[in-house]
Amino acid sequence: MSFVDNGYFAHEPLIVTAPDEEGIRTVIEGNRRLATLTILLGLDAAPDDAGFAMALPSSPTELESLKLVPCYEVEDQALVHRFLGFRHIGGIKTWSAEAKARYLLREVDRVHKDQPEDDAFRIVGRLVGSNAQGVRNPYIAMKILIYAREQFGIDVSFVQGRRFGVLNRAMNSPDLRRYIGFGDARTFDEIQNAVEGLDRDNLSEVLRDMSPTPDGGRAVLSDSRNVTIYSQVLASSQAHKILREYNNLDLARRVVEQASIPDRIAQIGQSVEALNREVERQGAPSEATDPARELASLARALLALIEASQ
């Protein structure tokens, strides 16, 4: 334990409010450090079942040195929150994706309340060294989780604690947003309305796919890099059916990829047709003969493969 081995670092003071009428202060920054101290010192505030164990017992001298730690008293909590936001989001001491989203949710709501005519996402983005989009997506993701928990009674603890980055990435997918009934809301008011129109069953399905199976199996969607194909699966009735039947994203992926073959062939055909018209108008150099023969050969081979697979 670094506190016991090295003492409390003076350059990491707890940031606290001035005492209230009862002499009580609120810790704004450093709550985890404070919680660790309460456990080490065995204070009344420490939980009995913290599950905290020391490899070696601490000496009375070591513990005595931790009873007094540096604190920095502030009067304006709003200024401190803005500083901490920049420090932990745009600065060198970053929070987890979920912690960032909780902070951004609070700040966006606060700014909108104070300045309802302005773009709260843009304002908060500037405050934390980001932009409107970088604030909007995590705000939406956290707003959806809160609504799912409070209004639908969905257990979101795993996604919020372990897969929030995946959900945040999913907010970039128009297909997924449509599937859960959120749509393309962008402004503050549009987002509030969209959250209230969420599809409970579809949202529950998506959050369930981001969580381990009841028997401890791997989640269907555990990696943000698979969000795009997962969203395409949701948009394809055939692929979606396979996903639900086998709970296997790789199998559903193959259905999506096979379904796209006709479209890809059609696109290539349109390109070749455009080349034909261009050659009819202005001719082509002799150097184009060999590539054209190769293209024709590839087209015949593709046709043979498709016919053989029927």
CSV table of C-alpha atoms in Angstrom, one decimal:
chain,number,residue,atom,x,y,z
A,1,MET,CA,0.0,0.0,0.0
A,2,SER,CA,1.7,3.2,-1.2
A,3,PHE,CA,0.2,5.3,1.7
A,4,VAL,CA,1.9,3.1,4.3
A,5,ASP,CA,5.1,2.7,2.4
A,6,ASN,CA,5.6,6.2,1.2
A,7,GLY,CA,3.2,8.4,3.2
A,8,TYR,CA,0.6,10.7,1.8
A,9,PHE,CA,1.8,12.6,-1.2
A,10,ALA,CA,1.6,16.3,-0.4
A,11,HIS,CA,1.1,17.3,-4.1
A,12,GLU,CA,-2.2,15.4,-4.1
A,13,PRO,CA,-4.3,17.3,-1.5
A,14,LEU,CA,-7.9,16.6,-0.9
A,15,ILE,CA,-10.1,19.4,-2.4
A,16,VAL,CA,-12.8,20.3,0.2
A,17,THR,CA,-15.4,22.9,0.7
A,18,ALA,CA,-15.4,25.4,3.6
A,19,PRO,CA,-17.2,24.0,6.7
A,20,ASP,CA,-20.9,24.4,6.9
A,21,GLU,CA,-22.8,25.5,10.0
A,22,GLU,CA,-22.2,22.2,11.7
A,23,GLY,CA,-18.5,22.2,10.8
A,24,ILE,CA,-18.8,19.6,8.1
A,25,ARG,CA,-16.8,19.8,4.9
A,26,THR,CA,-17.6,18.1,1.6
A,27,VAL,CA,-14.7,16.4,-0.3
A,28,ILE,CA,-14.9,17.4,-4.0
A,29,GLU,CA,-11.8,15.6,-5.2
A,30,GLY,CA,-10.0,12.7,-3.5
A,31,ASN,CA,-12.8,10.6,-2.3
A,32,ARG,CA,-11.1,7.3,-3.1
A,33,ARG,CA,-8.0,8.4,-1.2
A,34,LEU,CA,-10.2,9.5,1.7
A,35,ALA,CA,-12.0,6.1,1.7
A,36,THR,CA,-8.6,4.3,1.7
A,37,LEU,CA,-7.5,6.4,4.7
A,38,THR,CA,-10.7,5.6,6.7
A,39,ILE,CA,-10.1,1.9,6.1
A,40,LEU,CA,-6.4,2.0,7.0
A,41,LEU,CA,-7.1,4.0,10.2
A,42,GLY,CA,-10.1,2.0,11.2
A,43,LEU,CA,-12.4,5.0,11.4
A,44,ASP,CA,-16.1,4.7,12.1
A,45,ALA,CA,-16.9,5.7,8.5
A,46,ALA,CA,-15.1,2.6,7.2
A,47,PRO,CA,-17.4,-0.3,6.1
A,48,ASP,CA,-17.0,-3.5,8.0
A,49,ASP,CA,-17.0,-5.6,4.9
A,50,ALA,CA,-14.6,-3.6,2.7
A,51,GLY,CA,-12.7,-6.7,1.7
A,52,PHE,CA,-9.5,-4.8,2.3
A,53,ALA,CA,-6.4,-6.8,3.4
A,54,MET,CA,-2.8,-5.7,4.2
A,55,ALA,CA,0.1,-8.0,3.3
A,56,LEU,CA,1.9,-6.7,6.4
A,57,PRO,CA,0.4,-5.0,9.4
A,58,SER,CA,1.1,-1.2,9.6
A,59,SER,CA,3.0,0.1,12.6
A,60,PRO,CA,1.5,2.7,14.9
A,61,THR,CA,4.0,5.3,13.6
A,62,GLU,CA,3.0,4.7,10.0
A,63,LEU,CA,-0.7,5.1,10.8
A,64,GLU,CA,-0.1,8.1,13.0
A,65,SER,CA,1.5,9.9,10.0
A,66,LEU,CA,-1.7,9.4,8.0
A,67,LYS,CA,-4.1,11.0,10.5
A,68,LEU,CA,-3.3,14.5,9.1
A,69,VAL,CA,-3.3,15.0,5.3
A,70,PRO,CA,-3.1,18.1,3.2
A,71,CYS,CA,-6.4,19.7,2.0
A,72,TYR,CA,-7.2,22.6,-0.3
A,73,GLU,CA,-10.3,24.6,0.7
A,74,VAL,CA,-12.4,26.1,-2.1
A,75,GLU,CA,-15.4,28.4,-2.1
A,76,ASP,CA,-16.8,28.0,-5.7
A,77,GLN,CA,-17.5,24.4,-6.4
A,78,ALA,CA,-18.5,25.2,-10.0
A,79,LEU,CA,-15.0,26.4,-10.8
A,80,VAL,CA,-13.5,23.3,-9.2
A,81,HIS,CA,-15.7,21.0,-11.3
A,82,ARG,CA,-14.7,22.7,-14.5
A,83,PHE,CA,-11.0,22.4,-13.6
A,84,LEU,CA,-11.4,18.7,-12.7
A,85,GLY,CA,-13.2,18.1,-15.9
A,86,PHE,CA,-10.4,19.5,-18.0
A,87,ARG,CA,-7.8,17.7,-15.9
A,88,HIS,CA,-9.4,14.3,-16.2
A,89,ILE,CA,-10.8,14.5,-19.7
A,90,GLY,CA,-8.5,16.7,-21.7
A,91,GLY,CA,-5.6,16.7,-19.3
A,92,ILE,CA,-3.0,14.3,-18.2
A,93,LYS,CA,-4.9,12.5,-15.5
A,94,THR,CA,-7.7,10.8,-17.4
A,95,TRP,CA,-10.8,9.2,-16.0
A,96,SER,CA,-12.5,6.0,-17.3
A,97,ALA,CA,-15.0,6.5,-20.1
A,98,GLU,CA,-17.8,6.0,-17.6
A,99,ALA,CA,-16.5,8.5,-15.1
A,100,LYS,CA,-16.0,11.0,-17.9
A,101,ALA,CA,-19.6,10.5,-19.0
A,102,ARG,CA,-21.0,11.0,-15.5
A,103,TYR,CA,-19.1,14.3,-15.2
A,104,LEU,CA,-20.2,15.4,-18.7
A,105,LEU,CA,-23.8,14.6,-17.9
A,106,ARG,CA,-23.8,16.8,-14.9
A,107,GLU,CA,-22.0,19.6,-16.6
A,108,VAL,CA,-24.2,19.6,-19.7
A,109,ASP,CA,-27.4,19.6,-17.6
A,110,ARG,CA,-26.0,22.5,-15.5
A,111,VAL,CA,-24.9,24.6,-18.5
A,112,HIS,CA,-28.3,24.0,-20.2
A,113,LYS,CA,-30.1,25.1,-17.0
A,114,ASP,CA,-28.1,28.3,-16.8
A,115,GLN,CA,-27.9,29.0,-20.6
A,116,PRO,CA,-30.9,27.3,-22.2
A,117,GLU,CA,-30.5,29.2,-25.5
A,118,ASP,CA,-26.9,28.1,-26.0
A,119,ASP,CA,-25.4,24.8,-27.2
A,120,ALA,CA,-24.5,23.1,-23.9
A,121,PHE,CA,-22.5,20.4,-25.7
A,122,ARG,CA,-20.3,22.9,-27.5
A,123,ILE,CA,-19.7,25.0,-24.3
A,124,VAL,CA,-18.8,22.0,-22.2
A,125,GLY,CA,-16.6,20.6,-25.0
A,126,ARG,CA,-14.6,23.8,-24.9
A,127,LEU,CA,-14.3,23.7,-21.1
A,128,VAL,CA,-12.8,20.2,-21.1
A,129,GLY,CA,-10.7,20.5,-24.2
A,130,SER,CA,-13.0,18.5,-26.5
A,131,ASN,CA,-15.8,19.3,-28.9
A,132,ALA,CA,-19.6,19.0,-29.1
A,133,GLN,CA,-19.5,15.5,-30.6
A,134,GLY,CA,-17.0,14.3,-28.0
A,135,VAL,CA,-19.4,15.4,-25.3
A,136,ARG,CA,-22.7,14.5,-26.9
A,137,ASN,CA,-22.1,10.8,-27.4
A,138,PRO,CA,-21.1,9.9,-23.8
A,139,TYR,CA,-23.9,12.2,-22.6
A,140,ILE,CA,-26.4,10.2,-24.7
A,141,ALA,CA,-24.9,6.8,-23.6
A,142,MET,CA,-25.1,7.7,-19.9
A,143,LYS,CA,-28.6,9.2,-20.3
A,144,ILE,CA,-29.8,6.0,-21.9
A,145,LEU,CA,-28.4,3.9,-19.1
A,146,ILE,CA,-30.0,6.0,-16.4
A,147,TYR,CA,-33.3,5.8,-18.2
A,148,ALA,CA,-33.0,2.1,-18.7
A,149,ARG,CA,-32.3,1.6,-15.0
A,150,GLU,CA,-34.9,4.0,-13.6
A,151,GLN,CA,-37.8,3.6,-16.1
A,152,PHE,CA,-37.4,0.1,-17.5
A,153,GLY,CA,-35.8,-1.6,-14.4
A,154,ILE,CA,-33.0,-3.0,-16.5
A,155,ASP,CA,-29.8,-4.0,-14.7
A,156,VAL,CA,-27.2,-1.8,-16.4
A,157,SER,CA,-24.4,-2.3,-13.8
A,158,PHE,CA,-22.1,-4.4,-15.9
A,159,VAL,CA,-22.4,-2.3,-19.0
A,160,GLN,CA,-21.9,0.9,-17.0
A,161,GLY,CA,-19.0,-0.4,-15.1
A,162,ARG,CA,-17.2,-2.6,-17.7
A,163,ARG,CA,-18.6,-2.0,-21.2
A,164,PHE,CA,-19.4,1.7,-21.2
A,165,GLY,CA,-16.8,2.4,-23.9
A,166,VAL,CA,-18.6,-0.1,-26.2
A,167,LEU,CA,-22.0,1.6,-25.6
A,168,ASN,CA,-20.4,5.0,-26.2
A,169,ARG,CA,-18.9,3.8,-29.5
A,170,ALA,CA,-22.3,2.4,-30.4
A,171,MET,CA,-23.8,5.8,-30.3
A,172,ASN,CA,-22.0,6.5,-33.5
A,173,SER,CA,-24.1,3.9,-35.3
A,174,PRO,CA,-27.3,5.2,-37.0
A,175,ASP,CA,-28.5,1.6,-37.4
A,176,LEU,CA,-28.2,0.8,-33.7
A,177,ARG,CA,-29.7,4.1,-32.6
A,178,ARG,CA,-32.7,3.5,-34.8
A,179,TYR,CA,-33.0,-0.1,-33.5
A,180,ILE,CA,-33.3,1.1,-29.9
A,181,GLY,CA,-35.7,3.8,-30.9
A,182,PHE,CA,-33.4,6.7,-30.3
A,183,GLY,CA,-33.0,8.1,-33.8
A,184,ASP,CA,-30.8,10.9,-34.8
A,185,ALA,CA,-31.4,13.4,-32.0
A,186,ARG,CA,-28.7,16.0,-31.6
A,187,THR,CA,-29.8,19.0,-29.6
A,188,PHE,CA,-30.4,19.0,-25.9
A,189,ASP,CA,-34.2,19.0,-26.2
A,190,GLU,CA,-34.2,16.4,-29.0
A,191,ILE,CA,-32.1,14.1,-26.8
A,192,GLN,CA,-34.5,14.4,-23.8
A,193,ASN,CA,-37.5,13.5,-26.1
A,194,ALA,CA,-35.6,10.7,-27.8
A,195,VAL,CA,-34.7,9.1,-24.5
A,196,GLU,CA,-38.4,9.0,-23.5
A,197,GLY,CA,-39.2,7.2,-26.8
A,198,LEU,CA,-36.7,4.3,-26.3
A,199,ASP,CA,-37.8,0.8,-27.2
A,200,ARG,CA,-37.6,-1.1,-24.0
A,201,ASP,CA,-37.3,-4.6,-25.5
A,202,ASN,CA,-34.7,-3.7,-28.1
A,203,LEU,CA,-32.7,-1.6,-25.7
A,204,SER,CA,-32.8,-4.5,-23.2
A,205,GLU,CA,-31.5,-6.8,-26.0
A,206,VAL,CA,-28.6,-4.6,-26.9
A,207,LEU,CA,-27.5,-4.1,-23.3
A,208,ARG,CA,-27.9,-7.9,-22.7
A,209,ASP,CA,-25.6,-8.5,-25.7
A,210,MET,CA,-22.9,-6.3,-24.1
A,211,SER,CA,-23.1,-8.4,-20.9
A,212,PRO,CA,-21.8,-12.0,-20.1
A,213,THR,CA,-24.4,-14.7,-20.5
A,214,PRO,CA,-26.1,-16.0,-17.4
A,215,ASP,CA,-23.9,-19.1,-17.3
A,216,GLY,CA,-20.7,-16.9,-17.5
A,217,GLY,CA,-20.2,-17.1,-21.3
A,218,ARG,CA,-18.7,-14.3,-23.3
A,219,ALA,CA,-20.8,-11.3,-24.2
A,220,VAL,CA,-22.0,-11.2,-27.8
A,221,LEU,CA,-20.6,-7.6,-28.2
A,222,SER,CA,-17.6,-7.1,-25.9
A,223,ASP,CA,-15.3,-5.2,-28.3
A,224,SER,CA,-16.1,-1.7,-29.6
A,225,ARG,CA,-14.4,-2.7,-32.9
A,226,ASN,CA,-17.4,-5.0,-33.6
A,227,VAL,CA,-20.0,-2.3,-33.2
A,228,THR,CA,-20.3,-1.7,-36.9
A,229,ILE,CA,-21.0,-5.3,-37.9
A,230,TYR,CA,-23.2,-5.8,-34.9
A,231,SER,CA,-25.3,-2.8,-36.0
A,232,GLN,CA,-25.5,-4.2,-39.5
A,233,VAL,CA,-26.7,-7.5,-38.1
A,234,LEU,CA,-29.5,-5.7,-36.2
A,235,ALA,CA,-30.6,-4.0,-39.4
A,236,SER,CA,-30.8,-7.4,-41.3
A,237,SER,CA,-33.7,-9.6,-40.4
A,238,GLN,CA,-32.0,-12.7,-41.6
A,239,ALA,CA,-28.7,-12.0,-39.8
A,240,HIS,CA,-30.6,-10.9,-36.7
A,241,LYS,CA,-32.5,-14.2,-36.6
A,242,ILE,CA,-29.2,-16.1,-36.8
A,243,LEU,CA,-27.7,-14.0,-34.0
A,244,ARG,CA,-30.6,-14.7,-31.7
A,245,GLU,CA,-30.8,-18.4,-32.6
A,246,TYR,CA,-27.1,-19.1,-32.0
A,247,ASN,CA,-26.0,-16.1,-29.9
A,248,ASN,CA,-22.9,-15.9,-32.2
A,249,LEU,CA,-21.9,-12.7,-33.8
A,250,ASP,CA,-19.4,-14.4,-36.2
A,251,LEU,CA,-22.2,-16.5,-37.7
A,252,ALA,CA,-24.5,-13.5,-38.1
A,253,ARG,CA,-21.6,-11.5,-39.7
A,254,ARG,CA,-21.3,-14.1,-42.4
A,255,VAL,CA,-25.0,-13.7,-43.3
A,256,VAL,CA,-24.5,-9.9,-43.6
A,257,GLU,CA,-21.4,-10.3,-45.7
A,258,GLN,CA,-23.1,-12.8,-48.1
A,259,ALA,CA,-26.1,-10.6,-48.4
A,260,SER,CA,-23.9,-7.7,-49.5
A,261,ILE,CA,-22.4,-9.7,-52.4
A,262,PRO,CA,-25.1,-8.8,-55.0
A,263,ASP,CA,-24.9,-5.1,-54.1
A,264,ARG,CA,-21.2,-5.1,-54.5
A,265,ILE,CA,-21.3,-6.9,-57.8
A,266,ALA,CA,-24.0,-4.4,-59.0
A,267,GLN,CA,-21.7,-1.5,-58.0
A,268,ILE,CA,-18.8,-3.0,-59.9
A,269,GLY,CA,-21.1,-3.5,-62.9
A,270,GLN,CA,-22.1,0.2,-62.8
A,271,SER,CA,-18.5,1.2,-62.8
A,272,VAL,CA,-17.8,-1.0,-65.8
A,273,GLU,CA,-20.8,0.4,-67.6
A,274,ALA,CA,-19.5,4.0,-67.0
A,275,LEU,CA,-16.1,2.9,-68.5
A,276,ASN,CA,-17.9,1.5,-71.6
A,277,ARG,CA,-19.6,4.8,-72.2
A,278,GLU,CA,-16.3,6.7,-71.7
A,279,VAL,CA,-14.5,4.4,-74.2
A,280,GLU,CA,-17.3,4.8,-76.7
A,281,ARG,CA,-17.0,8.6,-76.5
A,282,GLN,CA,-13.2,9.0,-76.6
A,283,GLY,CA,-11.7,5.6,-77.3
A,284,ALA,CA,-8.9,4.0,-75.1
A,285,PRO,CA,-5.1,3.5,-75.4
A,286,SER,CA,-3.7,0.2,-76.4
A,287,GLU,CA,-2.3,-0.2,-72.9
A,288,ALA,CA,-6.0,-0.7,-71.7
A,289,THR,CA,-6.3,-4.0,-73.6
A,290,ASP,CA,-4.6,-6.3,-71.2
A,291,PRO,CA,-6.4,-4.9,-68.1
A,292,ALA,CA,-9.7,-5.2,-69.9
A,293,ARG,CA,-9.0,-8.9,-70.8
A,294,GLU,CA,-8.0,-9.5,-67.1
A,295,LEU,CA,-11.3,-7.9,-66.0
A,296,ALA,CA,-13.3,-10.1,-68.4
A,297,SER,CA,-11.5,-13.2,-67.1
A,298,LEU,CA,-12.2,-12.3,-63.5
A,299,ALA,CA,-15.8,-11.7,-64.3
A,300,ARG,CA,-16.1,-15.2,-66.0
A,301,ALA,CA,-14.4,-16.8,-63.0
A,302,LEU,CA,-16.7,-15.0,-60.5
A,303,LEU,CA,-19.8,-16.1,-62.5
A,304,ALA,CA,-18.6,-19.7,-62.5
A,305,LEU,CA,-18.0,-19.7,-58.7
A,306,ILE,CA,-21.5,-18.2,-58.1
A,307,GLU,CA,-23.2,-20.8,-60.3
A,308,ALA,CA,-21.2,-23.6,-58.7
A,309,SER,CA,-22.3,-22.5,-55.2
A,310,GLN,CA,-26.0,-22.7,-56.1
